[in-house]
GROMACS .gro file of C-alpha atoms in nm:
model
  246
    1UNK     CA    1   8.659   2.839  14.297
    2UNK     CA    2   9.007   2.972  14.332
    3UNK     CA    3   9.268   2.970  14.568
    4UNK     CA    4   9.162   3.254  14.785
    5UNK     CA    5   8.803   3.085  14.851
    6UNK     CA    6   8.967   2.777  14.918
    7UNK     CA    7   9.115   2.874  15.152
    8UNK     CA    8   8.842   3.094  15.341
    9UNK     CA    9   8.651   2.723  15.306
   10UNK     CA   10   8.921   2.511  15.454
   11UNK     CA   11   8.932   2.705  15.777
   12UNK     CA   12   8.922   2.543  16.084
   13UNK     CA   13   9.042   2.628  16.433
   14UNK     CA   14   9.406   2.520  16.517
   15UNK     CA   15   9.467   2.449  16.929
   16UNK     CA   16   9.813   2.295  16.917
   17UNK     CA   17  10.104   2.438  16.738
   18UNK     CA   18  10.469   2.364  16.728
   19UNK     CA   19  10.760   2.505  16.925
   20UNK     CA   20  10.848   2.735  16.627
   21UNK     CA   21  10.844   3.116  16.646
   22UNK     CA   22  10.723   3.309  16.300
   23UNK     CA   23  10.983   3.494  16.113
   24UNK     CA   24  11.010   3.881  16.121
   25UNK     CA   25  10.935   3.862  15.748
   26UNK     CA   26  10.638   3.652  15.850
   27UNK     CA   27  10.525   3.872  16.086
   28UNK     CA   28  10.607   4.188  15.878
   29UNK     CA   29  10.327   3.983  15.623
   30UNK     CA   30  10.057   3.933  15.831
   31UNK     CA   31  10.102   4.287  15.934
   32UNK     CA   32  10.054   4.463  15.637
   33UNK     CA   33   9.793   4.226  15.562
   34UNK     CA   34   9.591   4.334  15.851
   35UNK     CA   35   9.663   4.670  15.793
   36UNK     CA   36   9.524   4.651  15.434
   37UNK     CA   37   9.188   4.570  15.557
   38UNK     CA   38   8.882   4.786  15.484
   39UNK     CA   39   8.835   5.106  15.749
   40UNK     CA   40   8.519   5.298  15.824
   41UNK     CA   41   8.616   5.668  15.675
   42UNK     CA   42   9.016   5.594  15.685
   43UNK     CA   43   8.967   5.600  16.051
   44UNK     CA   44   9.173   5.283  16.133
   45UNK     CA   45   9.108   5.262  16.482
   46UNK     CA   46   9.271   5.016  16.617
   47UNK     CA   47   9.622   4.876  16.739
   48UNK     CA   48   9.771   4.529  16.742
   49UNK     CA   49  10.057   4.431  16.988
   50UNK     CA   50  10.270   4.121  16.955
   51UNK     CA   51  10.304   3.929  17.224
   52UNK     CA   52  10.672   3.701  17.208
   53UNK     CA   53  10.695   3.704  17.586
   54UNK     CA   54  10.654   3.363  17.694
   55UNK     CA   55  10.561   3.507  18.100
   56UNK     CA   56  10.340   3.781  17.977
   57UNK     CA   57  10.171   3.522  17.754
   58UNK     CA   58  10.092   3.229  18.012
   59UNK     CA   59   9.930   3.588  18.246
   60UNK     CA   60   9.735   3.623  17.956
   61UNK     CA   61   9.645   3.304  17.891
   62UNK     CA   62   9.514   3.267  18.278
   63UNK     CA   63   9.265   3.500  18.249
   64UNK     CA   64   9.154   3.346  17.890
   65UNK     CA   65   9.094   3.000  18.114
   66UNK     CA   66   9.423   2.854  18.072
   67UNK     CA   67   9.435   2.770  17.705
   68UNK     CA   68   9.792   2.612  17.654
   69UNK     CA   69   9.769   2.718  17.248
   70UNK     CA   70   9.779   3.124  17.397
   71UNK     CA   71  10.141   3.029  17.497
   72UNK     CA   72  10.318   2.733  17.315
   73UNK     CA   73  10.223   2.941  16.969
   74UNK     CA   74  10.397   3.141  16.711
   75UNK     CA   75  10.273   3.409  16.794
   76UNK     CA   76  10.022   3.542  16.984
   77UNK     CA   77   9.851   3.876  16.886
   78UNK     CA   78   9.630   4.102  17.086
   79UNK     CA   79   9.394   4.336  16.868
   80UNK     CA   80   9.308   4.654  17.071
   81UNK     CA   81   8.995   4.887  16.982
   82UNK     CA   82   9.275   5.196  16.993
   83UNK     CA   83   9.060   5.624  16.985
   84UNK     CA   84   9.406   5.710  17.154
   85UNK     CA   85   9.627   5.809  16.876
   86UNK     CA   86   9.285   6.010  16.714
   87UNK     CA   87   9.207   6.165  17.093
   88UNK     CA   88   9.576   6.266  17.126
   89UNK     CA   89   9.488   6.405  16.688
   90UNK     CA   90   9.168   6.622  16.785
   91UNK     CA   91   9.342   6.762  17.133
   92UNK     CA   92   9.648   6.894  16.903
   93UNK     CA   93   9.396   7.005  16.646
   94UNK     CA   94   9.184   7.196  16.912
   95UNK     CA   95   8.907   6.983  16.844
   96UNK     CA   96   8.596   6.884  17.031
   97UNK     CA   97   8.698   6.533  17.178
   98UNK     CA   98   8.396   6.388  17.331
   99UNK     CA   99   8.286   6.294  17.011
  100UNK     CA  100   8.505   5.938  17.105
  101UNK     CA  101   8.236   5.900  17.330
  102UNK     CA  102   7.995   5.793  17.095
  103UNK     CA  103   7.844   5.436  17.085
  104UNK     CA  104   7.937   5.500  16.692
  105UNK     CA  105   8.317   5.558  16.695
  106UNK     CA  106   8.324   5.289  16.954
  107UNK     CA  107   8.137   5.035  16.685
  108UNK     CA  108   8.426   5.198  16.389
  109UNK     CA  109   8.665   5.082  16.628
  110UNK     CA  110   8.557   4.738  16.703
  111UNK     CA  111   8.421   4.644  16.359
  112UNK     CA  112   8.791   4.776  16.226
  113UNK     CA  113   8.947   4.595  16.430
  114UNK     CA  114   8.760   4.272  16.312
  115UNK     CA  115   8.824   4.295  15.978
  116UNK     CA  116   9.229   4.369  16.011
  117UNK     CA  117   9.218   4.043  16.218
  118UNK     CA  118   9.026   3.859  15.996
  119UNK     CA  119   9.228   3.957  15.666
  120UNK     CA  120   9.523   3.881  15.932
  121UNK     CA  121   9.384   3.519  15.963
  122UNK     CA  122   9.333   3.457  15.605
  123UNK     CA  123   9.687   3.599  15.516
  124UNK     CA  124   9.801   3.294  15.774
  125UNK     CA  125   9.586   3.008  15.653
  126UNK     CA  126   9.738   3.129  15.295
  127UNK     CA  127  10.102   3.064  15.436
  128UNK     CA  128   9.995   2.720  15.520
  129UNK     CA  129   9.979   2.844  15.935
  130UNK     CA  130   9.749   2.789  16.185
  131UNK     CA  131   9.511   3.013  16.352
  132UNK     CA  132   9.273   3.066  16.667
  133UNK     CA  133   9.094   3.346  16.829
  134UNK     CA  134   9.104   3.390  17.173
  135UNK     CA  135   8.793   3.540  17.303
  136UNK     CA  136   8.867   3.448  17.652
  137UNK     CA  137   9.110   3.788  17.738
  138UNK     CA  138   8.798   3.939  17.769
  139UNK     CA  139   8.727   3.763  18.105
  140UNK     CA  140   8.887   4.067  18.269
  141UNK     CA  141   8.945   4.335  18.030
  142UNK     CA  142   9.103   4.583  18.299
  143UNK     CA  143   9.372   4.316  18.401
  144UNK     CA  144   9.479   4.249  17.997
  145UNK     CA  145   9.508   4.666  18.013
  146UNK     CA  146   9.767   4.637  18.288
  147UNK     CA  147   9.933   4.382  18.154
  148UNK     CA  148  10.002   4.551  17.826
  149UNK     CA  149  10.028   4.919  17.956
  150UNK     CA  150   9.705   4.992  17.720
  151UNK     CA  151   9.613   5.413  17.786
  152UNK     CA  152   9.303   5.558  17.811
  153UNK     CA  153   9.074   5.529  17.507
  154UNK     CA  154   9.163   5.155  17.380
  155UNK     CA  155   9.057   4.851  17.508
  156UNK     CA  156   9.167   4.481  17.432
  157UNK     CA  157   8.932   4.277  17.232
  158UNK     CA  158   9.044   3.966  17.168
  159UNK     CA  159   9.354   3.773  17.082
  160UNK     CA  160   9.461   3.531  16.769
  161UNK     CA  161   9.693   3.300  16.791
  162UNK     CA  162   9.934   3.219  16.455
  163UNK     CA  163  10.162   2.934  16.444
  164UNK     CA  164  10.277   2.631  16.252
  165UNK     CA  165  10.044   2.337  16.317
  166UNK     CA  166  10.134   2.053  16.542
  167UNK     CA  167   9.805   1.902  16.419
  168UNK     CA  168   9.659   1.675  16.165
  169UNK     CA  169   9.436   1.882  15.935
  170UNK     CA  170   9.039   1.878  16.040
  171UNK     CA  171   8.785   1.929  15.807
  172UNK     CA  172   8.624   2.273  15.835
  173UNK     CA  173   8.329   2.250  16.086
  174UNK     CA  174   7.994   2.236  15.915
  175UNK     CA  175   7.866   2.589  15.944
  176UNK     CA  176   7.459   2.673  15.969
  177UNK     CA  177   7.276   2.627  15.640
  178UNK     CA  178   7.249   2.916  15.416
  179UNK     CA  179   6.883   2.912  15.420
  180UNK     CA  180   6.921   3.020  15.767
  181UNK     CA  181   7.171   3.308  15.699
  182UNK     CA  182   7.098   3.487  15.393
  183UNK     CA  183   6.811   3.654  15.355
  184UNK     CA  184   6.666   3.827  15.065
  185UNK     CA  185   6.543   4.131  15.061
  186UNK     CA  186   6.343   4.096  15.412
  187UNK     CA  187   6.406   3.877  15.664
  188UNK     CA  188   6.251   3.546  15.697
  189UNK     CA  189   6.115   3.334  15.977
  190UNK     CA  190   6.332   3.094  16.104
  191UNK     CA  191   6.341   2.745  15.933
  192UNK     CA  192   6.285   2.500  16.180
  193UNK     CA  193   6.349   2.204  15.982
  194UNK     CA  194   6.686   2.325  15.820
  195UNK     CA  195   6.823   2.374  16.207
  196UNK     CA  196   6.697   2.068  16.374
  197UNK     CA  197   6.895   1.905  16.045
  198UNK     CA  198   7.200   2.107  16.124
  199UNK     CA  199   7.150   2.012  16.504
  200UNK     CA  200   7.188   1.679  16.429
  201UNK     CA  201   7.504   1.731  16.197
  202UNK     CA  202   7.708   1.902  16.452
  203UNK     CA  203   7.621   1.622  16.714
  204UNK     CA  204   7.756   1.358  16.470
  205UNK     CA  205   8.050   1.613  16.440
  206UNK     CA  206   8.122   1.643  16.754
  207UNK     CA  207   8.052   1.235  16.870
  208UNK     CA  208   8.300   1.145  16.557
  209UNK     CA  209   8.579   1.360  16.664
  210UNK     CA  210   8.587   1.331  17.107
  211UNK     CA  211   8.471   0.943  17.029
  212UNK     CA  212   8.142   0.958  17.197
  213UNK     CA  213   8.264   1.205  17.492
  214UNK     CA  214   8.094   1.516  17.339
  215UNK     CA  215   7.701   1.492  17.144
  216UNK     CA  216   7.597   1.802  17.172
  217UNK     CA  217   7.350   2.013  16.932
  218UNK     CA  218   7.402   2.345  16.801
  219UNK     CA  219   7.132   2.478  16.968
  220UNK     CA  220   7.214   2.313  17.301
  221UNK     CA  221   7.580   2.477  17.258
  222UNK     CA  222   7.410   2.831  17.210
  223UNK     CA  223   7.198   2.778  17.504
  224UNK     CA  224   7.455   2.638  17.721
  225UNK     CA  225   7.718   2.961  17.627
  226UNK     CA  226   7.517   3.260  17.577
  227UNK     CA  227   7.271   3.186  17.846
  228UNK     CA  228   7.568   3.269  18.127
  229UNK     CA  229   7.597   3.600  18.276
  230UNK     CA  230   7.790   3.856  18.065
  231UNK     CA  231   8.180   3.890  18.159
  232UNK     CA  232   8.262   4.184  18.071
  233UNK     CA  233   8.070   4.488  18.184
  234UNK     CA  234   8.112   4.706  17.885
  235UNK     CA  235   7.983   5.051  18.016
  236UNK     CA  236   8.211   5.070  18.315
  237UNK     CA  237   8.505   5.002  18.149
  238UNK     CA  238   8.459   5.238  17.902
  239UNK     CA  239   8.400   5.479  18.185
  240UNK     CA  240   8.683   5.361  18.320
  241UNK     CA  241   8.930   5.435  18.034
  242UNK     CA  242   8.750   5.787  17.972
  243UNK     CA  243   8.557   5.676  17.672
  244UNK     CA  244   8.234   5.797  17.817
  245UNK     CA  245   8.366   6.156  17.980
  246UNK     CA  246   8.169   6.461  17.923
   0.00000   0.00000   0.00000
C-alpha cells in the first residue's frame, strides 16, 4: 500500500460540509488535476464550470431533488460533455462536422469527462476534503443548460461537490466482492452465494448507521433504483442541442 491507494480505499461519500469556500489555489489544484486525466486521442472533450453562486446553486440543487450539500459546499462543480470548442475547430478548418454526431465521439466525451472528475475527486480526498457526485442535475438536463448558458454540442452530466467536511469520518462502504467484478479472461456466471453474502453486509451497513430506519439489500437497492422509468431522454436532447443533425 501507499498513500495514493489509501486514499482511493478510504473514500466515502461526504453530504454535509462546512461554511468554508476553497481557495483559488485550491481550486487552481483540483483543476489541473482534472485536466491531467487520461483523454481518448488528446480529444479532451469536455468542460467544467464552477459554480460559487449561492442562487444559481440552490436552482440547481432543485432539480437534483433538493440536496442541501449542492449548496452549503465548497464548491460545487458541474462537468459538461463539451464537442463545442472541436465543432467551432472542424467549421474553421473546413471540415466535415457531422462526424460529432456519432454515438462514438459522444462516448469520448462522456467517458473523458469521467475520468477528469474522478482524478478531480481523488486530488480532493488527497487534500483531506470532502467529495460527492451529484447525479441528480440530470433530472432535467435542458433546464441545467439554461441555467448555465451551455451552447449547442455540450450537455451537463453530472455535478461533484468539494468541500471541507462538517462530518465525522465513515468507513468506506463495503463495495461488491471481487469475485463478482473481475473476471478473467471470459466472463463468468454470476456467483450467487458471494452476493446473497454481500446482500446481507450492506443491510447490516445500512441498519448500523440510520439505527434500524434503513435494512435494505444490495439487490433490493438496485431493483428499487434502476427499475424506475429513465429521466433523461438521451436522443432528444441530443437532437435538441444539434448533436444528431445531418
Amino acid at each position: 500500500m501507499n498513500q495514493v491507494v489509501d486514499t482511493i480505499l478510504g473514500h466515502y461519500s461526504v453530504r454535509k460540509f462546512a461554511n468554508k469556500a476553497l481557495t483559488e489555489e485550491t481550486l487552481a489544484t483540483l483543476i489541473k488535476s482534472a485536466q491531467a486525466a487520461s483523454t481518448s486521442s488528446f480529444v479532451q472533450a469536455y468542460s467544467i464550470i464552477g459554480v460559487s453562486d449561492k442562487q444559481t446553486r440552490e436552482k440547481l440543487s432543485v432539480i437534483a431533488g433538493n440536496q442541501p450539500y449542492t449548496v452549503e459546499t465548497g464548491q460545487l462543480f458541474i462537468f459538461v460533455a463539451d464537442l463545442a470548442r472541436h465543432h467551432a475547430i472542424l467549421e474553421k478548418e473546413g471540415s466535415d462536422v457531422s462526424a460529432l454526431s456519432t454515438s462514438e465521439k459522444w462516448l469520448v466525451a462522456v467517458i473523458d469527462a469521467a475520468l477528469a472528475a474522478q482524478n478531480m475527486a481523488i486530488a480532493a480526498e488527497s487534500l483531506d476534503l470532502g467529495i460527492c457526485y451529484i447525479g441528480g442535475i440530470r433530472n432535467d438536463v435542458e433546464k441545467v443548460a439554461e441555467i448555465l448558458e451551455l451552447p449547442p454540442y455540450t450537455m451537463p452530466l453530472f455535478g461533484l461537490t468539494v468541500g471541507h467536511p462538517d462530518t465525522k469520518q465513515e468507513i468506506a462502504k463495503p463495495r461488491l466482492p471481487q469475485e463478482l467484478i473481475y473476471h478473467q479472461n471470459t466472463y463468468q456466471q454470476i456467483n450467487t452465494v458471494a452476493l446473497e453474502e454481500y446482500d446481507d453486509q450492506i443491510k447490516q451497513y445500512y441498519h448500523e448507521r440510520t439505527a434500524g430506519k434503513r435494512v435494505e439489500s444490495w439487490s433490493e437497492q438496485i431493483a428499487r433504483g434502476l427499475g424506475r422509468e429513465n429521466r433523461l431522454d438521451l436522443k432528444a436532447f441530443l437532437e435538441k442541442q444539434h448533436l444528431n443533425q445531418k
